[in-house]
CSV table of C-alpha atoms and ligand atoms in Angstrom, one decimal:
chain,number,residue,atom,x,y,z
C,28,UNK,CA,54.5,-27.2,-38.4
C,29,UNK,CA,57.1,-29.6,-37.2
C,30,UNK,CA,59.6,-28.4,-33.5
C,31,UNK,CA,63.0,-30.6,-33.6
C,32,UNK,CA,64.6,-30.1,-30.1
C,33,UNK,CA,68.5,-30.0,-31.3
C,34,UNK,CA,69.6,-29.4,-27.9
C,35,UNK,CA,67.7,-29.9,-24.6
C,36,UNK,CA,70.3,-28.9,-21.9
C,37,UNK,CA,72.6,-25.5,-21.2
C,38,UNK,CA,76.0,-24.2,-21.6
C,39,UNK,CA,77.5,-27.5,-19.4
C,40,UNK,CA,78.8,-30.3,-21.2
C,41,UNK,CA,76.6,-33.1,-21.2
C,42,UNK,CA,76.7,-36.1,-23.7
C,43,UNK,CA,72.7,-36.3,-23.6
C,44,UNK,CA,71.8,-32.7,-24.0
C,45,UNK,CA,73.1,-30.3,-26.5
C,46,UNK,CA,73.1,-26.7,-25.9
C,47,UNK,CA,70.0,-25.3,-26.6
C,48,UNK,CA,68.6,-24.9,-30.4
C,49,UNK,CA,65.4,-25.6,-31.6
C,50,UNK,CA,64.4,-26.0,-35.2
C,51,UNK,CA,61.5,-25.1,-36.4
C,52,UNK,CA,59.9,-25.9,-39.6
C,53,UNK,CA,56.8,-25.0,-41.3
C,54,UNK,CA,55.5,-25.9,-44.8
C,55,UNK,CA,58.6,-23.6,-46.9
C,56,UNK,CA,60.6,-22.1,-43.8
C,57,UNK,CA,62.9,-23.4,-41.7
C,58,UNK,CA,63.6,-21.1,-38.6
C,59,UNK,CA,66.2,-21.8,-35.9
C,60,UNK,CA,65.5,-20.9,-32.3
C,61,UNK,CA,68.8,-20.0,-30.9
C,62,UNK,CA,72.1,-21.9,-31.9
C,63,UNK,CA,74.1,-23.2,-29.1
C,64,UNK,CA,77.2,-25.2,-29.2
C,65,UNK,CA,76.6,-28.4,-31.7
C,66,UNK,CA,73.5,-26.6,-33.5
C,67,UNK,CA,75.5,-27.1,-37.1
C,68,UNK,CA,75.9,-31.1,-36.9
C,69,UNK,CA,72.1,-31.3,-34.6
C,70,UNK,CA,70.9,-29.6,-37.9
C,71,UNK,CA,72.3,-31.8,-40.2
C,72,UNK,CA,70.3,-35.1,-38.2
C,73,UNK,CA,67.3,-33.1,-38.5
C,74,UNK,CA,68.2,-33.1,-42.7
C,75,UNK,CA,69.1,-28.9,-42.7
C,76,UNK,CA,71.6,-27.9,-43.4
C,77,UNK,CA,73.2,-24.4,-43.4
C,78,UNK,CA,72.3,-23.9,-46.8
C,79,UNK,CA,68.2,-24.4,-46.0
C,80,UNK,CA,67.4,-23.1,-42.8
C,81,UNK,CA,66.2,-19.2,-43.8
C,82,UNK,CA,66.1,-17.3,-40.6
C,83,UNK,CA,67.9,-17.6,-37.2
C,84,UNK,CA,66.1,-16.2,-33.8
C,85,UNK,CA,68.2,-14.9,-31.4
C,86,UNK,CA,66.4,-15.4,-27.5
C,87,UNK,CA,69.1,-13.7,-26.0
C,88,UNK,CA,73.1,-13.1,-26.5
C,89,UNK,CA,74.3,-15.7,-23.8
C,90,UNK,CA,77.0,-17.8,-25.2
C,91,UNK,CA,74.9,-20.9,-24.5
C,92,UNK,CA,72.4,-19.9,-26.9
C,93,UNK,CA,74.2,-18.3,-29.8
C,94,UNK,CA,77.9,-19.8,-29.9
C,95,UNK,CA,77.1,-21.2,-33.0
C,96,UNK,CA,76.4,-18.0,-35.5
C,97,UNK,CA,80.0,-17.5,-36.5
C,98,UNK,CA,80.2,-21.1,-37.2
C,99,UNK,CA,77.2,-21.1,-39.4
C,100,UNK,CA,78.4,-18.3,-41.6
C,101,UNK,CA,81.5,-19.7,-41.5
C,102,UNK,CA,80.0,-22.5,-43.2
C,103,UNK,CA,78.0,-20.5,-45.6
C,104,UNK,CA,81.0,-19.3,-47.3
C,105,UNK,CA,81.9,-23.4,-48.1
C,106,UNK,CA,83.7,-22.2,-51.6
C,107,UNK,CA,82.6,-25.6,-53.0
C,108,UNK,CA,78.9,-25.3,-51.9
C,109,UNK,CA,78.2,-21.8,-50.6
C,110,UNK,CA,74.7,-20.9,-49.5
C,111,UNK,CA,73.2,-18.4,-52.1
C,112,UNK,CA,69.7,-17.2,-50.3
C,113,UNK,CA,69.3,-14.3,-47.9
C,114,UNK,CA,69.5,-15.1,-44.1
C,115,UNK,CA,67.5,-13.2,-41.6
C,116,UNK,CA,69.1,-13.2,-38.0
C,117,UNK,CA,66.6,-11.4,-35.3
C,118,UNK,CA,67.4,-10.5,-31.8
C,119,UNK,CA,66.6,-8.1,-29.6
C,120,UNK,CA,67.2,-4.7,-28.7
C,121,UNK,CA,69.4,-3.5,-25.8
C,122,UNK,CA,67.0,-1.9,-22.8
C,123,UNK,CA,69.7,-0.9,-20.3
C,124,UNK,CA,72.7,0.6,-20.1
C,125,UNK,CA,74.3,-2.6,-19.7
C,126,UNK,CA,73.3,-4.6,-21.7
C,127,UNK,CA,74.5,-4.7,-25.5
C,128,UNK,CA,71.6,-5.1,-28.7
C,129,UNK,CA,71.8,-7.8,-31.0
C,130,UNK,CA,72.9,-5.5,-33.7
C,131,UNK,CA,75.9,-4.3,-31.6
C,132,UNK,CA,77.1,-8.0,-30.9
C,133,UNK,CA,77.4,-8.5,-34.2
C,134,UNK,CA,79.1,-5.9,-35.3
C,135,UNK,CA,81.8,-7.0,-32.4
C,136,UNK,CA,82.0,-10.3,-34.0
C,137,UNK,CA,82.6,-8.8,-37.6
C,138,UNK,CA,85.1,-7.1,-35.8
C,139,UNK,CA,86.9,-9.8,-34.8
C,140,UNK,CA,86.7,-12.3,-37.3
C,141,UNK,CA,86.7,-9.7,-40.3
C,142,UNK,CA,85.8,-11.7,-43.5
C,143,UNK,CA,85.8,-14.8,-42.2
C,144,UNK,CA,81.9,-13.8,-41.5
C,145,UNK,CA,81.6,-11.5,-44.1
C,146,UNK,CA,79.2,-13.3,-47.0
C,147,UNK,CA,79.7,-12.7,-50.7
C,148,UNK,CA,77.2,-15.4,-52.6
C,149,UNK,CA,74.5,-13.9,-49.7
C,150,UNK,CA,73.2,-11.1,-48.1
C,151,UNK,CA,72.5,-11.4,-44.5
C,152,UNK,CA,69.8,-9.4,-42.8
C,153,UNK,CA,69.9,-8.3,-39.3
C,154,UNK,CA,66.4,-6.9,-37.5
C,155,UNK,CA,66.6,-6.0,-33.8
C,156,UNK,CA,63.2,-6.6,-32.2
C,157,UNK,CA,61.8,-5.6,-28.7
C,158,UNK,CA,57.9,-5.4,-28.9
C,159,UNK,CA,57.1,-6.0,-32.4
C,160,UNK,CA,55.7,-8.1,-35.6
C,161,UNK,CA,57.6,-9.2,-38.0
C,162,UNK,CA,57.0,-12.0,-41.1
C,163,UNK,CA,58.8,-14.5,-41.9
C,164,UNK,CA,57.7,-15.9,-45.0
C,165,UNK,CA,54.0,-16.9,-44.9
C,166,UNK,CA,54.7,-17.0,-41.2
C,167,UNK,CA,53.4,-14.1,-38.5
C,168,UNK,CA,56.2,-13.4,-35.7
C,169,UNK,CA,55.1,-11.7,-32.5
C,170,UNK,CA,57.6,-10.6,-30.1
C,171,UNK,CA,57.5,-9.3,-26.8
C,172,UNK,CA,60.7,-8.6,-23.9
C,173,UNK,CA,61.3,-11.0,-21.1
C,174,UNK,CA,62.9,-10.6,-18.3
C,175,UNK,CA,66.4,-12.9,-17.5
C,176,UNK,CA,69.2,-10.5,-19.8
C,177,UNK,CA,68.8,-6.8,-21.1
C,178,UNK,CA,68.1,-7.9,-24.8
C,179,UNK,CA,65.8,-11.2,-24.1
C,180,UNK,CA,62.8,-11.4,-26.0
C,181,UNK,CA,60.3,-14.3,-26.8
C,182,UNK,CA,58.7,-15.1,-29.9
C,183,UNK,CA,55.1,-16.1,-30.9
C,184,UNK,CA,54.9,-17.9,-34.3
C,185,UNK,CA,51.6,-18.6,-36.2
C,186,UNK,CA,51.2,-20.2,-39.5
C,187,UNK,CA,48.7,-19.4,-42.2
C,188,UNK,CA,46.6,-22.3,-40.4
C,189,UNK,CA,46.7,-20.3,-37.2
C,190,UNK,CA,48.7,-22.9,-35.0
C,191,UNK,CA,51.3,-21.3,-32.6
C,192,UNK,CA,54.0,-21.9,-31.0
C,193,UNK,CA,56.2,-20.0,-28.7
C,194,UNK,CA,59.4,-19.4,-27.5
C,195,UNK,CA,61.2,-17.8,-24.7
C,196,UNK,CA,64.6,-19.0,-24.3
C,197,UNK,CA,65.9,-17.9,-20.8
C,198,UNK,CA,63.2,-16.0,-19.0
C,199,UNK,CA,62.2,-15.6,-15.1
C,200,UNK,CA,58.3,-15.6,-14.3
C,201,UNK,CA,56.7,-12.2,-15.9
C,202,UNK,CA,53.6,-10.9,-17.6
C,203,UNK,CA,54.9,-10.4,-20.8
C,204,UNK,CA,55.5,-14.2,-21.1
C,205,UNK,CA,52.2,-15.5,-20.1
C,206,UNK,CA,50.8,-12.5,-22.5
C,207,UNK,CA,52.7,-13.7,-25.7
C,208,UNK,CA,51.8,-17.6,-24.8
C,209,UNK,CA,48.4,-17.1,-24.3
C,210,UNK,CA,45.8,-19.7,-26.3
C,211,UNK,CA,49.1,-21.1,-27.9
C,212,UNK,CA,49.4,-24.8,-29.2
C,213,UNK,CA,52.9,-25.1,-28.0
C,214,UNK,CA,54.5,-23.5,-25.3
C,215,UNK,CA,58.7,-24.4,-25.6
C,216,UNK,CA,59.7,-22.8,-21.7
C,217,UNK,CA,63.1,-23.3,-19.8
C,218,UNK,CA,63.0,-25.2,-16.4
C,219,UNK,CA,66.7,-24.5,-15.8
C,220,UNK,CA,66.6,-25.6,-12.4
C,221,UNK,CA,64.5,-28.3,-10.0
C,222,UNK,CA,61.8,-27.3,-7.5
C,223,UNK,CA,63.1,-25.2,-4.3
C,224,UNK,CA,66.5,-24.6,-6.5
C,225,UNK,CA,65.4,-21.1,-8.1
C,226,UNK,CA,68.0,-19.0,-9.4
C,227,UNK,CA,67.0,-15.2,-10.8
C,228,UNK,CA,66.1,-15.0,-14.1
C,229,UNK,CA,65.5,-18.7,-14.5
C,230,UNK,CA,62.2,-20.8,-13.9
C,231,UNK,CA,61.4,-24.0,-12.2
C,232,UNK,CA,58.8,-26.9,-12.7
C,233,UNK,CA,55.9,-25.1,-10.8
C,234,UNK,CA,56.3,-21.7,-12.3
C,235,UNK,CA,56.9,-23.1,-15.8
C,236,UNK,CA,53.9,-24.5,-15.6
C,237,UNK,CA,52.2,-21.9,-14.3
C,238,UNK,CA,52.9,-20.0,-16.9
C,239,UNK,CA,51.4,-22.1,-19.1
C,240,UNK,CA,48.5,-22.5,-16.8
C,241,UNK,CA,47.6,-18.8,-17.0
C,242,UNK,CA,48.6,-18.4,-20.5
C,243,UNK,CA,45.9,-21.4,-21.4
C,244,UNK,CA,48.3,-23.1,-23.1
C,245,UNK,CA,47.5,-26.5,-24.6
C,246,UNK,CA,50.5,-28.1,-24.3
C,247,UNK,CA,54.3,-27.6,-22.7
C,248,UNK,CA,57.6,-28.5,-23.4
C,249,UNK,CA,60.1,-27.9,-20.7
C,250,UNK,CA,63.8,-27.7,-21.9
C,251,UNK,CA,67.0,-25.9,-20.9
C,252,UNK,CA,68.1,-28.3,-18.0
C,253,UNK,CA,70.7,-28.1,-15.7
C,254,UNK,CA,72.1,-31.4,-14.8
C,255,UNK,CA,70.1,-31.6,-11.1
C,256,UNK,CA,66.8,-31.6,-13.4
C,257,UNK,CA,67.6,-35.3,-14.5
C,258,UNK,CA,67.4,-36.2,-11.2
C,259,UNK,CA,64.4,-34.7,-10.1
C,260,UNK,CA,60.6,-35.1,-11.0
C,261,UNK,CA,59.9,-32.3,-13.5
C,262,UNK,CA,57.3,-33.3,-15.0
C,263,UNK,CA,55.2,-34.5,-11.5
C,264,UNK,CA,55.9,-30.7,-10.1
C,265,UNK,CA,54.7,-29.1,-13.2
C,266,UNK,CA,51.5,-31.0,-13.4
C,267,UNK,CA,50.7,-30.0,-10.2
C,268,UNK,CA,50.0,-26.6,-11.4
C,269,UNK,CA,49.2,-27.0,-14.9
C,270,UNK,CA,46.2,-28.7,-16.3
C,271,UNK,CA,47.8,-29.8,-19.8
C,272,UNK,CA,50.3,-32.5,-21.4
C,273,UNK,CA,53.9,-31.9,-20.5
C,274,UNK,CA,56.8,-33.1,-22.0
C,275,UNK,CA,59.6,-32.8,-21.4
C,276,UNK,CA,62.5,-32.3,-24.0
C,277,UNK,CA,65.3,-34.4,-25.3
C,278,UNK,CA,67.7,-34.2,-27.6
C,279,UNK,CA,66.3,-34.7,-31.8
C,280,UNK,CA,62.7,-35.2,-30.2
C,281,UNK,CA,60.1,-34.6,-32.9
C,282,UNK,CA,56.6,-32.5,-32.2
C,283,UNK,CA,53.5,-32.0,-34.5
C,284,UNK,CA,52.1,-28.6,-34.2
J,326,ZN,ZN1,70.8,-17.0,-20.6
J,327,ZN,ZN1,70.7,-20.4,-21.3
């Protein structure tokens, strides 16, 4: 399996970071890990386009992370080229009164854009997901709640192979992370913010890489960063606390799995 960091920053402009999307593809899937701002044309550099890439997974419903899904099936309905296979979308399920489910969020964009997002040449498939399994082609999906919005959930992917990676999206320190990261080849975390800046529901250098630490990960890739990050020693604080390679994440950077 191949990751291709599409964007390595957050919901503020920045000409060197995209909003965040990751792209992930194995030997005959191509999965997108959340589709911020820019995902469409990121996709493109990376050679897939909104025809190939078969399922889209949802970390959370913050705009920074999913403002480009009515884009994409905007573009699926190109009358000259329209896609013509199934798309899965997965997100997760609302767990408070507050919050809203994937599901429901997507029936308020139908809502609002009407057909503009309604497919006709494909069927798209929506799961909602809290603590479950789910396969995605000949790959295994694990997912498991994290705690920064009502719906967030990670996701553990193994291929046939049994290499995994993992993603969390947004997501403060808790069990449930280090439990779906543990023994993984590739740990994708946020480090929103720099050491001694910690905001609720986000993770720095040191507990990032704790997390990876206690999850006996092999290797961690930081991502998600808030401007302050770039000037601050990331990858020095993380090592501190975790034994394995770091790297840290830019935009269209290419990882073996
Ligand atoms: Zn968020
Ligand atoms: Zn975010």
């Amino acid at each position: 399996m191949e990751l291709i960091i599409l964007g390595s920053g957050t919901g503020v402009p920045s000409l060197r970071r995209g909003s965040p999307a990751t792209l992930l593809k194995a030997e005959n899937q191509s999965i997108l890990l959340d589709s911020g701002s820019g995902t469409l044309q990121k996709m493109l550099q990376a050679g897939v386009t909104y025809k190939d890439v078969d399922a889209v997974l949802y970390s959370h419903i913050h705009p920074d992370h999913c403002a480009d899904l009515v884009p994409l099936i905007f573009a699926c309905k190109y009358q000259e080229d329209p896609r013509t296979k199934d798309l899965l979308i997965i997100g997760g399920s609302r767990r408070s009164p507050y919050g809203q489910g994937f599901r429901g969020y997507f029936e308020e964009l139908r809502r609002v854009h009407g057909s503009w997002i309604e497919p006709e040449t494909f069927r798209i498939h929506i799961r909602e997901v809290v603590a479950d399994e789910a396969a995605i082609g000949d790959l295994q999906v694990t997912t498991l709640p994290l705690e920064h919005a009502p719906e967030s959930v990670g996701y553990r992917i193994a291929s046939p192979q049994g290499r995994t990676v993992v993603y969390a999206g947004d997501t403060d320190y808790c069990p449930n992370i280090v439990e779906l990261a543990r023994g993984a080849d590739l740990l994708l975390l946020e480090c929103s913010f720099p050491e001694g800046r910690k905001v609720q529901g986000h993770l720095t250098p040191s507990l990032s890489g704790r997390i990876a630490q206690e999850a006996g990960c092999k290797r961690l890739v930081l991502t998600h960063f808030y401007p302050p990050c770039d000037r601050s020693d990331i990858r020095g604080d993380c090592q501190n606390v975790f034994d394995g390679e770091v790297l840290l994440a830019e935009d269209m950077m290419r990882i073996a799995i």
